[in-house]
mmCIF file of C-alpha atoms in Angstrom:
data_model
loop_
_atom_site.group_PDB
_atom_site.id
_atom_site.type_symbol
_atom_site.label_atom_id
_atom_site.label_comp_id
_atom_site.label_asym_id
_atom_site.label_seq_id
_atom_site.Cartn_x
_atom_site.Cartn_y
_atom_site.Cartn_z
ATOM 1 C CA MET A 30 -17.267 1.057 31.311
ATOM 2 C CA ARG A 31 -15.305 3.445 33.501
ATOM 3 C CA ARG A 32 -11.799 2.345 34.439
ATOM 4 C CA LEU A 33 -10.715 2.028 38.040
ATOM 5 C CA PRO A 34 -8.571 5.007 39.060
ATOM 6 C CA ILE A 35 -5.764 2.672 40.148
ATOM 7 C CA ALA A 36 -2.685 1.776 38.063
ATOM 8 C CA LYS A 37 -2.663 -1.946 37.258
ATOM 9 C CA GLN A 38 0.953 -2.151 38.436
ATOM 10 C CA GLY A 39 -0.358 -1.763 41.974
ATOM 11 C CA SER A 40 -2.675 -4.783 41.790
ATOM 12 C CA PRO A 41 -0.197 -7.381 43.168
ATOM 13 C CA TYR A 42 0.614 -5.169 46.165
ATOM 14 C CA ILE A 43 -3.005 -4.287 46.882
ATOM 15 C CA ILE A 44 -4.262 -7.875 46.510
ATOM 16 C CA GLY A 45 -1.461 -9.219 48.693
ATOM 17 C CA LEU A 46 -2.166 -6.707 51.440
ATOM 18 C CA ALA A 47 -5.923 -7.351 51.178
ATOM 19 C CA VAL A 48 -5.350 -11.077 51.695
ATOM 20 C CA LEU A 49 -3.196 -10.389 54.763
ATOM 21 C CA LEU A 50 -5.790 -7.951 56.076
ATOM 22 C CA LEU A 51 -8.537 -10.564 55.758
ATOM 23 C CA LEU A 52 -6.360 -13.224 57.403
ATOM 24 C CA PHE A 53 -5.362 -11.041 60.345
ATOM 25 C CA GLY A 54 -8.966 -9.954 60.779
ATOM 26 C CA LEU A 55 -10.235 -13.549 60.871
ATOM 27 C CA LEU A 56 -7.534 -14.492 63.379
ATOM 28 C CA GLY A 57 -8.433 -11.546 65.580
ATOM 29 C CA TRP A 58 -4.933 -10.060 65.523
ATOM 30 C CA THR A 59 -5.983 -6.477 66.139
ATOM 31 C CA ILE A 60 -2.637 -4.671 65.954
ATOM 32 C CA LEU A 61 -1.587 -6.437 62.742
ATOM 33 C CA THR A 62 -5.023 -5.800 61.275
ATOM 34 C CA ILE A 63 -4.717 -2.065 61.981
ATOM 35 C CA LEU A 64 -1.172 -1.857 60.619
ATOM 36 C CA THR A 65 -2.108 -3.792 57.472
ATOM 37 C CA SER A 66 -5.151 -1.564 56.961
ATOM 38 C CA ILE A 67 -2.918 1.508 57.069
ATOM 39 C CA ALA A 68 -0.401 -0.081 54.686
ATOM 40 C CA THR A 69 -3.199 -1.007 52.259
ATOM 41 C CA LEU A 70 -4.551 2.534 52.204
ATOM 42 C CA LEU A 71 -1.077 3.962 51.636
ATOM 43 C CA VAL A 72 -0.414 1.604 48.717
ATOM 44 C CA ILE A 73 -3.800 2.359 47.149
ATOM 45 C CA ASN A 74 -3.036 6.066 47.500
ATOM 46 C CA PHE A 75 0.388 5.627 45.874
ATOM 47 C CA PHE A 76 -0.961 3.725 42.852
ATOM 48 C CA ARG A 77 -3.945 6.006 42.247
ATOM 49 C CA ASP A 78 -4.333 7.027 38.609
ATOM 50 C CA PRO A 79 -6.959 9.767 38.239
ATOM 51 C CA GLU A 80 -8.192 11.058 34.917
ATOM 52 C CA ARG A 81 -6.874 14.443 33.892
ATOM 53 C CA ILE A 82 -8.250 17.296 31.785
ATOM 54 C CA ILE A 83 -5.702 17.663 28.969
ATOM 55 C CA PRO A 84 -5.201 21.267 27.725
ATOM 56 C CA GLN A 85 -5.972 21.576 24.022
ATOM 57 C CA ASP A 86 -3.476 24.314 23.135
ATOM 58 C CA PRO A 87 -1.302 22.661 20.433
ATOM 59 C CA LYS A 88 1.789 24.555 21.644
ATOM 60 C CA ALA A 89 1.453 23.507 25.279
ATOM 61 C CA VAL A 90 4.145 21.259 26.766
ATOM 62 C CA LEU A 91 2.601 19.531 29.772
ATOM 63 C CA ALA A 92 4.051 18.319 33.040
ATOM 64 C CA PRO A 93 4.894 14.599 32.732
ATOM 65 C CA ALA A 94 4.591 14.110 36.503
ATOM 66 C CA ASP A 95 2.823 15.354 39.605
ATOM 67 C CA GLY A 96 5.048 17.131 42.101
ATOM 68 C CA ARG A 97 6.957 20.337 42.711
ATOM 69 C CA ILE A 98 9.267 22.265 40.379
ATOM 70 C CA ILE A 99 12.795 22.185 41.837
ATOM 71 C CA PHE A 100 14.709 23.632 38.871
ATOM 72 C CA VAL A 101 13.937 25.850 35.881
ATOM 73 C CA GLY A 102 16.690 27.228 33.712
ATOM 74 C CA LYS A 103 18.998 27.099 30.718
ATOM 75 C CA VAL A 104 21.511 24.225 30.597
ATOM 76 C CA PHE A 105 23.708 22.455 28.076
ATOM 77 C CA GLU A 106 22.233 18.966 27.546
ATOM 78 C CA ASP A 107 25.263 16.872 26.566
ATOM 79 C CA ARG A 108 23.915 13.321 26.483
ATOM 80 C CA PHE A 109 21.021 13.227 24.042
ATOM 81 C CA LEU A 110 20.728 16.650 22.377
ATOM 82 C CA ASN A 111 24.233 18.114 22.617
ATOM 83 C CA LYS A 112 22.914 21.687 22.713
ATOM 84 C CA GLU A 113 21.615 24.356 25.039
ATOM 85 C CA THR A 114 18.068 23.748 26.196
ATOM 86 C CA LEU A 115 15.618 24.756 28.879
ATOM 87 C CA LYS A 116 15.474 22.240 31.722
ATOM 88 C CA ILE A 117 12.525 21.779 34.065
ATOM 89 C CA SER A 118 12.868 19.339 36.978
ATOM 90 C CA ILE A 119 9.909 17.958 38.938
ATOM 91 C CA PHE A 120 10.346 16.268 42.312
ATOM 92 C CA MET A 121 7.734 13.632 43.176
ATOM 93 C CA SER A 122 7.170 12.729 46.831
ATOM 94 C CA ILE A 123 5.666 9.376 47.822
ATOM 95 C CA PHE A 124 2.339 11.171 48.292
ATOM 96 C CA ASN A 125 2.083 12.340 44.659
ATOM 97 C CA VAL A 126 0.377 10.480 41.830
ATOM 98 C CA HIS A 127 3.210 8.502 40.217
ATOM 99 C CA VAL A 128 1.760 7.705 36.803
ATOM 100 C CA ASN A 129 3.727 9.683 34.192
ATOM 101 C CA ARG A 130 2.217 11.305 31.098
ATOM 102 C CA ILE A 131 3.552 12.359 27.691
ATOM 103 C CA PRO A 132 4.317 16.111 27.677
ATOM 104 C CA PHE A 133 3.886 16.734 23.938
ATOM 105 C CA SER A 134 2.614 14.923 20.841
ATOM 106 C CA GLY A 135 5.212 13.391 18.549
ATOM 107 C CA GLU A 136 7.153 10.234 17.713
ATOM 108 C CA VAL A 137 9.367 8.373 20.154
ATOM 109 C CA GLU A 138 12.819 8.438 18.566
ATOM 110 C CA SER A 139 14.594 6.362 21.216
ATOM 111 C CA VAL A 140 14.441 5.150 24.812
ATOM 112 C CA HIS A 141 17.561 4.849 26.968
ATOM 113 C CA TYR A 142 17.593 2.992 30.293
ATOM 114 C CA GLN A 143 20.644 3.362 32.537
ATOM 115 C CA LYS A 144 21.363 1.622 35.834
ATOM 116 C CA GLY A 145 22.819 3.800 38.561
ATOM 117 C CA THR A 146 22.846 4.891 42.171
ATOM 118 C CA PHE A 147 19.939 5.935 44.379
ATOM 119 C CA PHE A 148 20.719 9.379 45.746
ATOM 120 C CA ALA A 149 17.821 11.494 47.018
ATOM 121 C CA ALA A 150 15.993 12.624 43.871
ATOM 122 C CA HIS A 151 16.041 16.346 44.710
ATOM 123 C CA VAL A 152 19.855 16.683 44.699
ATOM 124 C CA ASP A 153 21.633 17.810 41.509
ATOM 125 C CA LYS A 154 23.773 14.697 41.013
ATOM 126 C CA ALA A 155 20.674 12.484 40.936
ATOM 127 C CA SER A 156 19.975 13.626 37.353
ATOM 128 C CA ARG A 157 23.081 11.935 35.990
ATOM 129 C CA ASP A 158 24.128 9.348 38.590
ATOM 130 C CA ASN A 159 20.833 7.761 39.622
ATOM 131 C CA GLU A 160 19.105 4.943 37.763
ATOM 132 C CA HIS A 161 17.097 6.603 35.009
ATOM 133 C CA ASN A 162 15.154 6.144 31.803
ATOM 134 C CA ALA A 163 15.266 8.777 29.055
ATOM 135 C CA VAL A 164 12.682 9.167 26.283
ATOM 136 C CA ILE A 165 13.674 11.245 23.240
ATOM 137 C CA LEU A 166 10.604 12.597 21.472
ATOM 138 C CA ARG A 167 10.748 14.004 17.933
ATOM 139 C CA ILE A 168 8.209 16.796 17.535
ATOM 140 C CA SER A 169 7.170 19.212 14.774
ATOM 141 C CA GLY A 170 9.799 21.222 12.946
ATOM 142 C CA GLY A 171 12.476 18.600 13.495
ATOM 143 C CA LYS A 172 12.890 19.611 17.136
ATOM 144 C CA LYS A 173 13.135 17.240 20.091
ATOM 145 C CA ILE A 174 11.985 17.055 23.674
ATOM 146 C CA VAL A 175 13.712 14.802 26.181
ATOM 147 C CA PHE A 176 12.057 13.646 29.395
ATOM 148 C CA ILE A 177 13.894 11.486 31.909
ATOM 149 C CA GLN A 178 12.424 9.326 34.665
ATOM 150 C CA ILE A 179 14.888 9.297 37.564
ATOM 151 C CA ALA A 180 14.761 6.891 40.494
ATOM 152 C CA GLY A 181 15.109 8.388 43.960
ATOM 153 C CA LEU A 182 16.338 7.308 47.361
ATOM 154 C CA VAL A 183 13.427 4.911 47.907
ATOM 155 C CA ALA A 184 12.428 4.191 44.304
ATOM 156 C CA ARG A 185 13.680 0.881 42.956
ATOM 157 C CA ARG A 186 11.590 0.379 39.828
ATOM 158 C CA ILE A 187 11.122 2.486 36.695
ATOM 159 C CA ASP A 188 8.348 1.488 34.293
ATOM 160 C CA CYS A 189 8.285 2.849 30.735
ATOM 161 C CA TRP A 190 5.524 1.722 28.367
ATOM 162 C CA VAL A 191 6.543 3.408 25.101
ATOM 163 C CA LYS A 192 8.892 2.139 22.386
ATOM 164 C CA PRO A 193 10.948 3.724 19.579
ATOM 165 C CA GLY A 194 8.850 4.525 16.512
ATOM 166 C CA GLU A 195 5.630 4.850 18.483
ATOM 167 C CA ARG A 196 3.388 7.861 17.903
ATOM 168 C CA VAL A 197 2.226 9.366 21.187
ATOM 169 C CA GLN A 198 -0.215 12.082 22.142
ATOM 170 C CA ARG A 199 0.082 14.819 24.729
ATOM 171 C CA GLY A 200 -1.347 13.539 28.031
ATOM 172 C CA ASP A 201 -1.014 9.808 27.256
ATOM 173 C CA ARG A 202 0.200 7.650 30.133
ATOM 174 C CA PHE A 203 3.702 6.373 29.435
ATOM 175 C CA GLY A 204 5.096 4.962 32.691
ATOM 176 C CA MET A 205 5.631 5.352 36.409
ATOM 177 C CA ILE A 206 8.370 5.309 39.045
ATOM 178 C CA ARG A 207 7.673 3.423 42.230
ATOM 179 C CA PHE A 208 7.979 5.157 45.595
ATOM 180 C CA GLY A 209 9.417 8.665 45.220
ATOM 181 C CA SER A 210 11.347 10.061 42.275
ATOM 182 C CA ARG A 211 11.994 12.867 39.792
ATOM 183 C CA LEU A 212 11.317 13.854 36.164
ATOM 184 C CA ASP A 213 13.663 16.081 34.155
ATOM 185 C CA VAL A 214 12.279 17.683 30.993
ATOM 186 C CA PHE A 215 14.474 19.306 28.324
ATOM 187 C CA VAL A 216 12.690 21.523 25.807
ATOM 188 C CA PRO A 217 13.892 23.755 22.921
ATOM 189 C CA LEU A 218 15.574 26.987 23.976
ATOM 190 C CA ASP A 219 12.953 29.141 22.247
ATOM 191 C CA SER A 220 10.129 27.693 24.376
ATOM 192 C CA GLU A 221 8.133 30.133 26.497
ATOM 193 C CA LEU A 222 8.195 29.094 30.157
ATOM 194 C CA ALA A 223 4.906 28.996 32.067
ATOM 195 C CA VAL A 224 6.079 27.744 35.496
ATOM 196 C CA ASN A 225 8.413 28.846 38.262
ATOM 197 C CA LYS A 226 10.637 27.078 40.774
ATOM 198 C CA GLY A 227 8.652 25.918 43.803
ATOM 199 C CA GLN A 228 5.371 25.624 41.907
ATOM 200 C CA GLY A 229 3.203 22.513 42.255
ATOM 201 C CA VAL A 230 2.238 20.738 39.018
ATOM 202 C CA LYS A 231 -0.053 17.946 37.840
ATOM 203 C CA ALA A 232 0.814 15.435 35.116
ATOM 204 C CA GLY A 233 -1.176 15.971 31.933
ATOM 205 C CA GLU A 234 -2.781 19.193 33.204
ATOM 206 C CA THR A 235 -0.175 21.795 34.139
ATOM 207 C CA ILE A 236 1.442 23.625 31.223
ATOM 208 C CA LEU A 237 5.226 23.806 31.727
ATOM 209 C CA CYS A 238 5.940 25.905 28.655
ATOM 210 C CA TYR A 239 4.864 26.617 25.099
ATOM 211 C CA HIS A 240 6.645 24.999 22.163
ATOM 212 C CA GLN A 241 7.436 28.346 20.519
ATOM 213 C CA LYS A 242 7.436 31.833 21.891
ATOM 214 C CA ASN A 243 4.311 33.792 21.100
ATOM 215 C CA LYS A 244 4.921 36.416 18.437
#
């Protein structure tokens, strides 16, 4: 049986709006019926969860989110890795698919949730100050990849479905952020970048970088 291309987390919203739509339609309240129809379509669009074609290159680190690259560069990651890394930031608008996917196969070492503020997700201080959830992934060769779900100005709910000790595969669904947000990815410094600032990406399909530089 094929799965519906809608994240189950959207079911309460969609069902609630559908009930209101039916009620307003039966009562003949035209304006409310139109407005509720629009709201229903927008919510369905937000919670869509399409299948993706996962690249099979074992060195490929994939985008964990749909959106646009807003930062690519070398930084010192001082919270979870305490070393220089490559950082790739993806901004997700409310019109993007919001289901997040695992960027690389490995074992979840730890998960860290932190309450915080709700600055606009594209500004620099959002990475540290906003509510966020960090997943530290242990990969081959003893290296680690960190990917952080960051709430935005409108987002008020971060879902993470993986736990420490869990083995995960590249492209697996692991969570979502509701209503506009950002994903920061920190990869080893010797990774070979495959994206540029301003580029659009798709979760589970777009290759952000390669685990090791090609020789």
